[in-house]
């Protein structure tokens, strides 16, 4: 299969695309993530490659569209990755149909420029007590995203079908973000859907460890204290973890 020219990549979205969970003090905003991994491979495969990442943690879909879409188009990309809406789905109330109408229009606007677009479905959280409660919402969102991809000829990374992502060993301690192993899985999936050669390999995890009910309760209580309670407090105060952050890579630059 011949590969399309890919010289100017822009990534839009929230913490997933910023790279939260894949901590790296040497990277902008202190995180690396799947998008940086993809950019590194594309830089090796394509001459004069440039990359920008406008994603900021905590952003709702409407904020991503309002704050990132026009700046992204102004960078004249030929490839755009676009994931948003996960933070909306975790809110007490959400109008998924209204979200998707805006998302659909935004994807159409990007596609109209001639750029290729990569979209993502949400992960299946069936094995996690927290995410299982919003599984139905995510499934509805995913069906809409599949429809958007089909209508606009966008590429799709179907994370819902990536059963390995159910393994807690691919997730950061906060259970909301992928760790370095998980981000590597997404980088592989994106490069594969683009048809780009690479040497990334999935982690060899082996059998999952078995936890006793008591150990699991202790683990859940510790998680609640360290991660769930602070997250709830921020929501009650109307704060976001990304309120004081700027995009990690706001301009088109060579990836290094």
Coordinates of C-alpha atoms in Angstrom, one line a residue:
X1 CA 0.0 0.0 0.0
X2 CA 1.4 3.4 -1.0
X3 CA 1.7 6.0 1.8
X4 CA 0.3 9.5 1.6
X5 CA 2.6 12.4 2.2
X6 CA 2.7 13.3 5.8
X7 CA 4.7 16.4 6.5
X8 CA 2.5 18.5 8.8
X9 CA 0.8 16.8 11.8
X10 CA -1.5 18.6 14.3
X11 CA -3.0 16.8 17.2
X12 CA -6.2 18.2 19.0
X13 CA -7.8 17.1 22.2
X14 CA -7.5 16.6 25.9
X15 CA -5.3 14.7 28.3
X16 CA -5.3 11.5 26.1
X17 CA -3.6 13.4 23.3
X18 CA -1.5 15.6 25.5
X19 CA 0.1 12.4 26.9
X20 CA -1.0 12.5 30.6
X21 CA 0.0 9.3 32.4
X22 CA 3.2 8.9 30.4
X23 CA 5.3 11.1 32.6
X24 CA 8.6 12.4 31.1
X25 CA 10.2 15.4 32.8
X26 CA 12.2 16.1 29.6
X27 CA 9.1 16.6 27.5
X28 CA 6.9 19.7 27.3
X29 CA 4.3 19.8 30.1
X30 CA 6.2 16.9 31.6
X31 CA 4.5 14.2 29.6
X32 CA 5.3 12.3 26.4
X33 CA 2.3 10.2 25.2
X34 CA 1.3 8.4 22.0
X35 CA 1.2 11.5 19.8
X36 CA 4.9 12.2 20.5
X37 CA 5.7 8.6 19.7
X38 CA 3.8 8.8 16.4
X39 CA 5.5 12.1 15.5
X40 CA 8.9 10.5 16.2
X41 CA 8.2 7.7 13.8
X42 CA 6.7 10.0 11.1
X43 CA 9.8 12.3 11.4
X44 CA 11.9 9.2 10.6
X45 CA 9.7 8.2 7.6
X46 CA 9.1 11.6 6.0
X47 CA 11.5 14.4 5.1
X48 CA 10.8 17.9 6.4
X49 CA 8.2 16.6 8.9
X50 CA 6.7 19.1 11.3
X51 CA 4.5 18.6 14.3
X52 CA 2.2 20.5 16.6
X53 CA 0.2 19.3 19.6
X54 CA -2.5 21.6 20.9
X55 CA -4.2 19.2 23.3
X56 CA -4.6 20.2 27.0
X57 CA -5.8 18.0 29.8
X58 CA -9.3 18.5 31.3
X59 CA -10.8 20.1 28.2
X60 CA -14.4 19.5 27.2
X61 CA -15.3 18.9 23.6
X62 CA -16.7 22.4 23.2
X63 CA -13.5 23.9 24.6
X64 CA -11.4 21.9 22.3
X65 CA -13.4 23.2 19.3
X66 CA -13.4 26.8 20.5
X67 CA -9.8 26.9 21.5
X68 CA -7.9 24.5 19.2
X69 CA -9.7 24.1 15.9
X70 CA -9.0 27.4 14.2
X71 CA -5.4 27.5 15.5
X72 CA -4.9 24.0 14.1
X73 CA -6.3 24.9 10.7
X74 CA -4.0 28.0 10.6
X75 CA -1.0 25.7 10.8
X76 CA -2.0 24.2 7.4
X77 CA -1.8 20.5 8.5
X78 CA -2.0 17.6 6.1
X79 CA -2.7 15.1 8.9
X80 CA -4.9 15.8 12.0
X81 CA -5.7 13.6 14.9
X82 CA -8.8 14.5 16.8
X83 CA -10.2 13.1 20.0
X84 CA -12.5 14.9 22.4
X85 CA -15.6 14.2 24.5
X86 CA -14.3 11.8 27.1
X87 CA -14.5 14.5 29.8
X88 CA -18.0 15.4 28.8
X89 CA -19.1 11.7 29.1
X90 CA -17.9 11.7 32.8
X91 CA -20.1 14.7 33.7
X92 CA -23.4 14.0 35.6
X93 CA -25.4 15.2 32.6
X94 CA -24.4 15.3 28.9
X95 CA -26.3 15.8 25.6
X96 CA -24.3 13.3 23.4
X97 CA -26.3 14.2 20.3
X98 CA -25.5 17.9 20.6
X99 CA -21.8 17.1 21.2
X100 CA -21.7 14.9 18.1
X101 CA -23.4 17.6 15.9
X102 CA -20.6 20.0 16.8
X103 CA -17.9 17.2 16.4
X104 CA -19.3 16.2 13.0
X105 CA -19.2 19.8 11.7
X106 CA -15.6 20.3 13.0
X107 CA -14.4 17.1 11.3
X108 CA -16.1 18.2 8.1
X109 CA -14.3 21.5 8.3
X110 CA -10.9 19.8 8.7
X111 CA -11.5 17.3 5.9
X112 CA -12.6 20.1 3.6
X113 CA -9.0 21.5 3.8
X114 CA -7.7 18.3 2.2
X115 CA -6.1 17.0 5.4
X116 CA -6.4 13.4 6.5
X117 CA -8.1 13.0 9.8
X118 CA -7.7 10.2 12.4
X119 CA -10.5 9.8 14.9
X120 CA -10.8 7.5 18.0
X121 CA -13.6 5.6 19.7
X122 CA -13.6 5.5 23.5
X123 CA -12.2 2.6 25.5
X124 CA -14.5 -0.2 26.8
X125 CA -14.4 0.2 30.6
X126 CA -16.4 -2.9 31.3
X127 CA -13.9 -4.3 33.8
X128 CA -13.5 -1.1 35.8
X129 CA -16.2 -0.2 38.4
X130 CA -16.0 3.5 37.7
X131 CA -16.1 3.4 33.9
X132 CA -18.6 0.6 33.7
X133 CA -21.2 3.1 35.0
X134 CA -20.8 5.2 31.8
X135 CA -20.3 2.3 29.4
X136 CA -23.6 2.9 27.7
X137 CA -22.8 6.6 27.1
X138 CA -19.4 5.6 25.7
X139 CA -21.0 3.0 23.4
X140 CA -23.5 5.6 22.0
X141 CA -20.6 8.1 21.5
X142 CA -18.6 5.5 19.7
X143 CA -21.4 4.7 17.3
X144 CA -21.7 8.4 16.4
X145 CA -17.9 8.6 15.9
X146 CA -17.9 5.6 13.6
X147 CA -20.6 7.4 11.6
X148 CA -18.6 10.6 11.4
X149 CA -15.6 8.7 10.2
X150 CA -17.6 6.9 7.5
X151 CA -19.3 10.1 6.3
X152 CA -16.1 12.1 6.0
X153 CA -13.7 9.4 5.0
X154 CA -11.7 9.7 8.2
X155 CA -9.4 7.0 9.5
X156 CA -10.5 5.4 12.8
X157 CA -8.6 3.9 15.7
X158 CA -11.2 1.7 17.4
X159 CA -10.0 1.7 21.0
X160 CA -13.3 0.0 22.1
X161 CA -12.2 -3.1 20.2
X162 CA -8.7 -3.0 21.7
X163 CA -9.3 -5.6 24.4
X164 CA -5.7 -5.2 25.7
X165 CA -6.7 -1.8 27.0
X166 CA -8.9 -3.4 29.6
X167 CA -5.7 -4.5 31.4
X168 CA -5.0 -2.2 34.4
X169 CA -1.3 -2.6 33.8
X170 CA -1.6 -0.3 30.8
X171 CA -3.1 2.5 32.9
X172 CA -1.6 5.1 35.3
X173 CA -2.3 4.9 39.0
X174 CA -5.2 7.4 38.6
X175 CA -7.1 4.9 36.4
X176 CA -8.1 7.7 34.1
X177 CA -5.1 7.9 31.9
X178 CA -2.9 5.4 30.1
X179 CA 0.7 4.9 31.3
X180 CA 3.7 4.6 29.0
X181 CA 2.8 1.1 28.0
X182 CA -0.7 2.1 27.2
X183 CA 0.4 5.1 25.2
X184 CA 2.7 2.8 23.3
X185 CA -0.3 0.7 22.4
X186 CA -2.1 3.7 20.9
X187 CA 0.9 4.8 19.0
X188 CA 1.1 1.4 17.4
X189 CA -2.6 1.5 16.5
X190 CA -2.3 5.0 14.9
X191 CA 0.8 4.1 12.9
X192 CA -0.9 0.9 11.7
X193 CA -4.0 2.7 10.6
X194 CA -1.9 5.3 8.7
X195 CA 0.0 2.4 7.0
X196 CA 3.3 3.7 8.4
X197 CA 6.2 1.3 9.0
X198 CA 7.5 1.2 12.5
X199 CA 9.3 -1.0 15.0
X200 CA 7.1 -0.4 18.1
X201 CA 6.0 -3.6 19.8
X202 CA 3.3 -4.2 22.4
X203 CA 4.4 -4.9 26.0
X204 CA 4.6 -8.5 27.0
X205 CA 2.4 -8.4 30.1
X206 CA 2.0 -12.1 30.8
X207 CA -1.0 -13.4 33.0
X208 CA -2.7 -10.8 35.1
X209 CA -2.0 -11.0 38.8
X210 CA -4.8 -12.3 41.0
X211 CA -5.8 -10.0 43.9
X212 CA -7.7 -11.2 47.0
X213 CA -10.9 -9.3 47.7
X214 CA -9.2 -7.7 50.7
X215 CA -6.3 -6.5 48.6
X216 CA -8.6 -5.2 46.0
X217 CA -10.6 -3.2 48.6
X218 CA -7.4 -1.8 50.0
X219 CA -6.2 -0.8 46.5
X220 CA -9.6 0.8 45.7
X221 CA -9.6 2.8 49.0
X222 CA -6.1 4.1 48.3
X223 CA -7.1 5.1 44.8
X224 CA -10.1 6.9 46.1
X225 CA -8.1 8.9 48.6
X226 CA -5.2 9.8 46.2
X227 CA -7.1 10.3 43.0
X228 CA -10.9 10.2 43.1
X229 CA -11.5 12.6 45.9
X230 CA -9.2 15.4 44.5
X231 CA -10.8 15.0 41.1
X232 CA -14.3 15.4 42.6
X233 CA -13.2 18.4 44.6
X234 CA -11.9 20.1 41.4
X235 CA -15.2 19.5 39.7
X236 CA -17.1 21.0 42.6
X237 CA -14.9 24.1 42.5
X238 CA -15.3 24.3 38.7
X239 CA -11.6 23.8 38.2
X240 CA -9.7 21.8 35.6
X241 CA -6.3 20.2 35.8
X242 CA -5.4 22.1 32.6
X243 CA -6.5 25.6 33.6
X244 CA -3.0 26.9 34.0
X245 CA -1.4 25.0 31.1
X246 CA -0.6 26.0 27.6
X247 CA -0.4 23.6 24.6
X248 CA 2.8 21.5 24.8
X249 CA 3.7 22.1 21.1
X250 CA 1.7 25.1 19.9
X251 CA 3.7 25.7 16.6
X252 CA 4.7 23.6 13.7
X253 CA 8.3 22.5 14.5
X254 CA 10.6 19.6 13.6
X255 CA 10.1 16.8 16.1
X256 CA 13.1 16.3 18.4

